[in-house]
Coordinates of C-alpha atoms and ligand atoms in Angstrom, one line a residue:
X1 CA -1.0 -1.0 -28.8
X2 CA -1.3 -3.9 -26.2
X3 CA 0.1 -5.4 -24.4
X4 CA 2.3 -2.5 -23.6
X5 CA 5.9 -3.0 -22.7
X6 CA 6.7 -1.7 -19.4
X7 CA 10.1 -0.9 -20.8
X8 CA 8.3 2.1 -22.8
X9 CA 6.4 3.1 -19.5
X10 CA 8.1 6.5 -18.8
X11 CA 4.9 8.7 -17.2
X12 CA 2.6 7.1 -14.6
X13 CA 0.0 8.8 -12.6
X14 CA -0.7 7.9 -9.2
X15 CA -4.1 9.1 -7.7
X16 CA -3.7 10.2 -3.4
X17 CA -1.1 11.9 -2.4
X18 CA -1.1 10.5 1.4
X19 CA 1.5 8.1 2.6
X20 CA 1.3 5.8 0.1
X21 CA 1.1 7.4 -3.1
X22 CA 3.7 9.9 -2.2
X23 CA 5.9 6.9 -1.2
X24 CA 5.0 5.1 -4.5
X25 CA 5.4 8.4 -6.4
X26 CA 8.9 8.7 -5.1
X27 CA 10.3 5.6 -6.2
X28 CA 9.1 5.8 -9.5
X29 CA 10.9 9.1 -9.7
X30 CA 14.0 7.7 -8.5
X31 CA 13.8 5.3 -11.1
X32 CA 13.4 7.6 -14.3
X33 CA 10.0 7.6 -14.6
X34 CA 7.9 10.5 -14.6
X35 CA 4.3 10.9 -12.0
X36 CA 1.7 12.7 -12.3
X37 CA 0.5 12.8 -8.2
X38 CA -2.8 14.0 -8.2
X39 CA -5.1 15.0 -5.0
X40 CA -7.9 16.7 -4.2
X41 CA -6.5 19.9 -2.8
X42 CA -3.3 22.1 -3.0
X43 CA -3.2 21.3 0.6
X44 CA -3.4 17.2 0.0
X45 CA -1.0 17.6 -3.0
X46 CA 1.9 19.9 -0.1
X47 CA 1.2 17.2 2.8
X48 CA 2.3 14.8 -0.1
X49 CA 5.3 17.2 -1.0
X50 CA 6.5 17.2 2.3
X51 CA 6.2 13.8 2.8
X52 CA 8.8 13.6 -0.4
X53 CA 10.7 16.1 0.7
X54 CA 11.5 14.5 4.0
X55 CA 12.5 10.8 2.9
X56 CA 14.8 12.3 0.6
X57 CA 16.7 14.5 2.7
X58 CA 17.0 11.5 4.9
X59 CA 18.0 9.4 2.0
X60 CA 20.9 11.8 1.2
X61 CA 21.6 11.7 4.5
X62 CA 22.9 8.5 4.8
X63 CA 24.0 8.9 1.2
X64 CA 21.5 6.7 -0.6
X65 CA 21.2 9.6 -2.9
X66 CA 23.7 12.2 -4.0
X67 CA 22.3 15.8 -3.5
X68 CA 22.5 16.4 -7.5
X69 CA 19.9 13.6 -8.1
X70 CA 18.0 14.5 -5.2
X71 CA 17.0 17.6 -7.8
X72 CA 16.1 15.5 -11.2
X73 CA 13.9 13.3 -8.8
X74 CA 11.6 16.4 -7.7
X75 CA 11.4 17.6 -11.1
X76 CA 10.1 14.0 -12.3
X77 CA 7.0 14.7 -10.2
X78 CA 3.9 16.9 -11.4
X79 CA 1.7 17.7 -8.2
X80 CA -1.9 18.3 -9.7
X81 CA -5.2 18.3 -8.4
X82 CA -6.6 17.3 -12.6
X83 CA -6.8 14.2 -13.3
X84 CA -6.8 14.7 -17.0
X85 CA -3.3 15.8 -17.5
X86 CA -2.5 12.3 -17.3
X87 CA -4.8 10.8 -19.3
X88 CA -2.0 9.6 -21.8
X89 CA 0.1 7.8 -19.4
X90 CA 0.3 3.5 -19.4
X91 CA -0.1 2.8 -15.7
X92 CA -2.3 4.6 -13.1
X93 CA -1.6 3.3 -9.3
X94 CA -4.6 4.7 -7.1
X95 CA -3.8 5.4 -3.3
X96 CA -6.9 7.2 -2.0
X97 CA -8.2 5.9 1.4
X98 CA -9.4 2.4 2.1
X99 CA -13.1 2.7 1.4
X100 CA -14.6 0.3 -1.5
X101 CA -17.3 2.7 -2.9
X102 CA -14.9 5.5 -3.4
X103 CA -12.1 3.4 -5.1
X104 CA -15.1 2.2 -7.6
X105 CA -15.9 6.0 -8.2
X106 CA -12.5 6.8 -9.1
X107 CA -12.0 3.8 -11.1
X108 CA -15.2 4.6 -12.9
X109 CA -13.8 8.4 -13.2
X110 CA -10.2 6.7 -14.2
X111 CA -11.8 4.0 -17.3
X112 CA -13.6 7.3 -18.9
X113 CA -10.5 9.7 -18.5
X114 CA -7.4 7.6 -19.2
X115 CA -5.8 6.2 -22.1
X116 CA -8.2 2.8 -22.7
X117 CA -5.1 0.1 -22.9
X118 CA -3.3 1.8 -19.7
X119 CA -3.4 -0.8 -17.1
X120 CA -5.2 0.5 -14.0
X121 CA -3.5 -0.4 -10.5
X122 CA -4.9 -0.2 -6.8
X123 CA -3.2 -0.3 -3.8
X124 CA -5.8 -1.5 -1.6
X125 CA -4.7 -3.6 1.3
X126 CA -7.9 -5.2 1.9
X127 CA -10.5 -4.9 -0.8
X128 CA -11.5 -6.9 -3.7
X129 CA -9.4 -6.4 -6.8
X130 CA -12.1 -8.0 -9.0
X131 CA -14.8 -6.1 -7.2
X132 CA -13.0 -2.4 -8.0
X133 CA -11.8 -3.7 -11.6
X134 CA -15.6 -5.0 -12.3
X135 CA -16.7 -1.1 -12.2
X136 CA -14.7 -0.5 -15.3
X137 CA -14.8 -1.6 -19.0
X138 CA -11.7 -2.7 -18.8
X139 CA -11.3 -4.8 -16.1
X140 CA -9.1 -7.8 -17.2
X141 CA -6.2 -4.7 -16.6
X142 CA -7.0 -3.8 -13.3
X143 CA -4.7 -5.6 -10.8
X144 CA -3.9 -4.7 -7.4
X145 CA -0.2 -3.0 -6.6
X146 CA 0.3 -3.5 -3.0
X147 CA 3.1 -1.3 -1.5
X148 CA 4.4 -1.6 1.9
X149 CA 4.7 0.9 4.6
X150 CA 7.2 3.0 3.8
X151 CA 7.6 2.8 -0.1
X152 CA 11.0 4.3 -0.1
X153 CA 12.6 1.6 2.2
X154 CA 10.4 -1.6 2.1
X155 CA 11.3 -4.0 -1.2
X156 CA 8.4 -5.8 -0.9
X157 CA 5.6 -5.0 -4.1
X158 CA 2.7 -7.6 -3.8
X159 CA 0.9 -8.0 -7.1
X160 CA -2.7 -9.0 -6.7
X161 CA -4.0 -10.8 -9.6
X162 CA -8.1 -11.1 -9.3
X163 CA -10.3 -13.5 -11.2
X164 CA -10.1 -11.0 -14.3
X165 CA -6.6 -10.0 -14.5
X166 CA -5.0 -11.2 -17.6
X167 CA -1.1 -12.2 -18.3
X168 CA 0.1 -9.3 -19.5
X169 CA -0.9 -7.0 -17.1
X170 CA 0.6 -8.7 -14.5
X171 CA 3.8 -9.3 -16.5
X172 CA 4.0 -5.4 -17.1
X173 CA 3.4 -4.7 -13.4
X174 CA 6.0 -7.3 -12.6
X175 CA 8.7 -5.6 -14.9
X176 CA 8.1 -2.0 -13.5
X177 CA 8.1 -3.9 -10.3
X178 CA 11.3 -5.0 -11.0
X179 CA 12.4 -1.0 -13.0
X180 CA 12.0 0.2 -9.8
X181 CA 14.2 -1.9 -7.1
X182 CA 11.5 -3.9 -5.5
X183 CA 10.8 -7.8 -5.4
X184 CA 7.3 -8.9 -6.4
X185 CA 5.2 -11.8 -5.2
X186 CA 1.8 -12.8 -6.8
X187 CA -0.9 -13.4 -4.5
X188 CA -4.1 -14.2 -5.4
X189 CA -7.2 -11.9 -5.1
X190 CA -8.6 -13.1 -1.9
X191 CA -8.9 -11.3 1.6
X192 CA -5.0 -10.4 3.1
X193 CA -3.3 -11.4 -0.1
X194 CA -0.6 -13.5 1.0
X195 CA 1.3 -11.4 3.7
X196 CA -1.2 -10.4 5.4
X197 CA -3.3 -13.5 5.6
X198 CA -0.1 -14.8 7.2
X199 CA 0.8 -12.2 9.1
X200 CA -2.0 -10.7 10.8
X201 CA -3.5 -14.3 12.7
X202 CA 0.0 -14.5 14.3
X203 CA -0.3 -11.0 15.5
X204 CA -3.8 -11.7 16.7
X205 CA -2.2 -14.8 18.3
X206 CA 0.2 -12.8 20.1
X207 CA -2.6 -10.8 21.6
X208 CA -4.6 -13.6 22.9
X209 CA -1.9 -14.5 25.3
X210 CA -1.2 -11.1 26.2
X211 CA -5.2 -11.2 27.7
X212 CA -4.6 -14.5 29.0
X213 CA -2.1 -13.1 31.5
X214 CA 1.7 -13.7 29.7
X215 CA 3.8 -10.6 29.3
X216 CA 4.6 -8.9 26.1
X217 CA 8.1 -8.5 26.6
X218 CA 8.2 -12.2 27.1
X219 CA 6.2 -13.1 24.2
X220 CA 8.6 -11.2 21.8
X221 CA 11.4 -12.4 23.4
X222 CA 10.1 -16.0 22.5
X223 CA 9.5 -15.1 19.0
X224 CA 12.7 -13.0 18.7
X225 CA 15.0 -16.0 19.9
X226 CA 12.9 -18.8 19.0
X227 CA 11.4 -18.4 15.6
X228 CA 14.5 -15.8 14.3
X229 CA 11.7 -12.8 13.8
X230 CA 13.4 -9.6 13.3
X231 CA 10.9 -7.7 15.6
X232 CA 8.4 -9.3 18.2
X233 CA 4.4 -9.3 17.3
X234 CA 3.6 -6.8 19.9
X235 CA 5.7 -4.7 18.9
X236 CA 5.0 -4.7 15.1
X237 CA 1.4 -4.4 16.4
X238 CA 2.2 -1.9 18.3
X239 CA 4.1 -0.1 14.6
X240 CA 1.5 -1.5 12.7
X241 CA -1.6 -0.1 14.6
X242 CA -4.0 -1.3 17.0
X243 CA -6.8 0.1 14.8
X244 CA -5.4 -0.8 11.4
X245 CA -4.6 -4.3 13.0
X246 CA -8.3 -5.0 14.3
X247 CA -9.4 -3.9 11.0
X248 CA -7.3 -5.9 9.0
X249 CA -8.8 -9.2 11.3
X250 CA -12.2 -7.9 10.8
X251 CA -11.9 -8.1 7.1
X252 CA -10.4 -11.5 6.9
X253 CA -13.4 -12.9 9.2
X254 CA -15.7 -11.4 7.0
X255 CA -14.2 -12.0 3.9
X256 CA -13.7 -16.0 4.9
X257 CA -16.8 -16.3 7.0
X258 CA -14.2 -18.6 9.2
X259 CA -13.9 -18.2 13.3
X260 CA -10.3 -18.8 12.9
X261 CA -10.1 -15.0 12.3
X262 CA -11.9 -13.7 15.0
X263 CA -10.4 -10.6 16.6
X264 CA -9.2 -10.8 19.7
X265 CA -10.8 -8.5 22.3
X266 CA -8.3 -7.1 24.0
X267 CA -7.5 -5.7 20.5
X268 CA -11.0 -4.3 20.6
X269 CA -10.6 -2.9 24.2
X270 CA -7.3 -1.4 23.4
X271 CA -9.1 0.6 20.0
X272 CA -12.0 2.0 22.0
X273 CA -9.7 3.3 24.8
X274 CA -7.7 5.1 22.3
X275 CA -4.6 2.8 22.7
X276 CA -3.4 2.4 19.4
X277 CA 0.3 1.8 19.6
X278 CA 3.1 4.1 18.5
X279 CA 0.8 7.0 17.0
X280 CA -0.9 7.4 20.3
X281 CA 2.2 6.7 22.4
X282 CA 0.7 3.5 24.4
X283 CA -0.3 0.0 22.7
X284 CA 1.3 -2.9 24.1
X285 CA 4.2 -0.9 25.4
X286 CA 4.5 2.6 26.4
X287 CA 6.0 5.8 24.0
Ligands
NAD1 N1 -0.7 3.1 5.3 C1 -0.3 1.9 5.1 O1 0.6 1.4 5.8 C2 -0.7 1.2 3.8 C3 0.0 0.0 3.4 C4 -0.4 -0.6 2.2 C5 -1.6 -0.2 1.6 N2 -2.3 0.9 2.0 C6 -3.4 1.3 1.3 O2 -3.1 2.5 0.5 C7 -4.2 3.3 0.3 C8 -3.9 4.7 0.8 O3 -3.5 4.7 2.2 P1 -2.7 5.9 2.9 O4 -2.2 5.3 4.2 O5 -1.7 6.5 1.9 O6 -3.9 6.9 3.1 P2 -3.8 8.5 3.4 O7 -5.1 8.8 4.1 O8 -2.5 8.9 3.9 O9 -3.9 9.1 1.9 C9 -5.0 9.0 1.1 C10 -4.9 10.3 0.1 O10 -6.0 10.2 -0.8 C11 -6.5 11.5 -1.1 N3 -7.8 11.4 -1.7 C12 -9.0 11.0 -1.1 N4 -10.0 11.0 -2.1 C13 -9.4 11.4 -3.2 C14 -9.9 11.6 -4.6 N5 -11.1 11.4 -4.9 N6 -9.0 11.9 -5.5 C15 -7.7 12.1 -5.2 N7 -7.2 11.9 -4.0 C16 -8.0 11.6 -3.0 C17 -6.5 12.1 0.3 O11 -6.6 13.5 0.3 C18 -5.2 11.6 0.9 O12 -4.1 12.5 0.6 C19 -5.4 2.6 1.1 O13 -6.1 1.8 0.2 C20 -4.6 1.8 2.1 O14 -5.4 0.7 2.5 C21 -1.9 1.6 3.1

């Protein structure tokens, strides 16, 4: 029947086992509800395992989780590399890598093998909703679920809602939003979403005066003290990625066809000399 109620949604399957759809696995499973991970390899599906395995054991540590559940939550996760063992579930959240032609494959794959009135979910943070639900027969329940990096701790769920998405898929996605401890915001199907779109320019911002000579210590002092911001822009750039950020500007300029999101080049310079922030142990600062 549908619309479903999310209240009855005790299985999902989530599709990429990588750092977002084991995050997103895991709080599903701390919340009662059973997942289906799939990957592509028994070696994908133990990366993804150990992934698990290491935000709960720091979870317990700080005793977030008593050991005893720490058990019923692994057992709540199937690790699979076949897709059709969860073809009877009511939500599927995909998580493979950030490339549009092989989300539309596996949404294409997905629409045949799964339950037709399961609502299909992506958790792209950068492609069109509407252009990976359009591959489907089925595309007024394809909406986009967009985690934040890492699932376990961030509350954040952004619900992307394209030109097809109907009412009660986003209500459902809102509810299980809400089953499984994390504030949702609906943002509209358009390049960034809402955080993002936001987001990112100041970063970029932040970088322009870094190449016009000011220094990034000073910079995220001002932002620190003066605008109340948790963390400083070059440092979350820094966290975010170089790479990741530069590619996040490139899609808004392209997606808006507006100069306001130009990259700036010393975020270009700092990708092709391998400077990519934390991961690589210099960005802005040094690691
Ligand atoms: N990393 C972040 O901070 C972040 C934040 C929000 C959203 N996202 C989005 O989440 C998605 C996944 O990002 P990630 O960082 O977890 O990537 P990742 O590279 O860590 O994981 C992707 C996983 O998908 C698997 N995969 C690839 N093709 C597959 C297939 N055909 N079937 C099943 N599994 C397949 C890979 O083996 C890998 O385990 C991307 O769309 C990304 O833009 C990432």
């Amino acid at each position: 029947m549908y619309p479903l109620s999310s209240k009855q949604c005790n299985e999902i399957l989530v599709v990429g086992a990588g750092l977002m759809g084991a995050g997103i696995a895991q709080v599903f499973a701390q919340a009662n509800i059973r997942v289906v991970l799939v990957d592509r390899t028994e070696n994908d599906l133990s990366r993804g395992k150990n992934q698990i395995e290491k935000w709960l054991l720091s979870l317990s540590k700080k005793g977030d989780i008593e050991a005893l559940r720490i058990q019923d939550i692994r057992e709540r996760i199937t690790f699979t590399t076949n897709l059709e063992e969860a073809k009877d579930v009511s939500l599927v959240i995909e998580a493979i890598p950030e490339k549009l032609e092989l989300k539309k494959e596996m949404f294409k794959q997905l629409d045949k093998v799964i339950n037709p009135n399961a609502i299909l979910a992506t958790n792209t943070s950068s492609l069109s909703v509407a252009a990976i639900g359009s591959v489907t027969n089925r595309p007024e329940k394809v909406i986009g679920m967009h985690f934040f990096s890492p699932v376990p701790i961030m509350k954040l769920l952004e619900l992307v809602v394209s030109i097809n998405t109907d009412n009660e898929t986003i209500q459902f996605a809102r509810e299980i939003g809400e089953r499984i401890g994390k504030n949702t915001i609906i943002a509209k199907d358009f390049p960034g979403f809402t955080v993002n779109r936001v987001l990112v320019p100041m970063l970029n911002e932040a970088a322009f005066l870094v190449m016009e000579g000011n220094d990034p210590e000073e910079i995220d002092q001002g932002m620190l003290l003066g605008a109340n911001h948790p963390v400083g822009p070059l440092r979350l750039s820094d966290y975010v990625g170089i790479d990741v950020l530069l590619f996040t500007l490139e899609s808004l300029y392209e997606g808006f066809n507006d100069s306001k999101f130009r990259p700036c080049p010393l975020l270009k310079r700092m990708v092709e000399a391998g400077h990519l922030g934390k991961k690589t142990g210099k960005g802005f600062y040094s690691y």
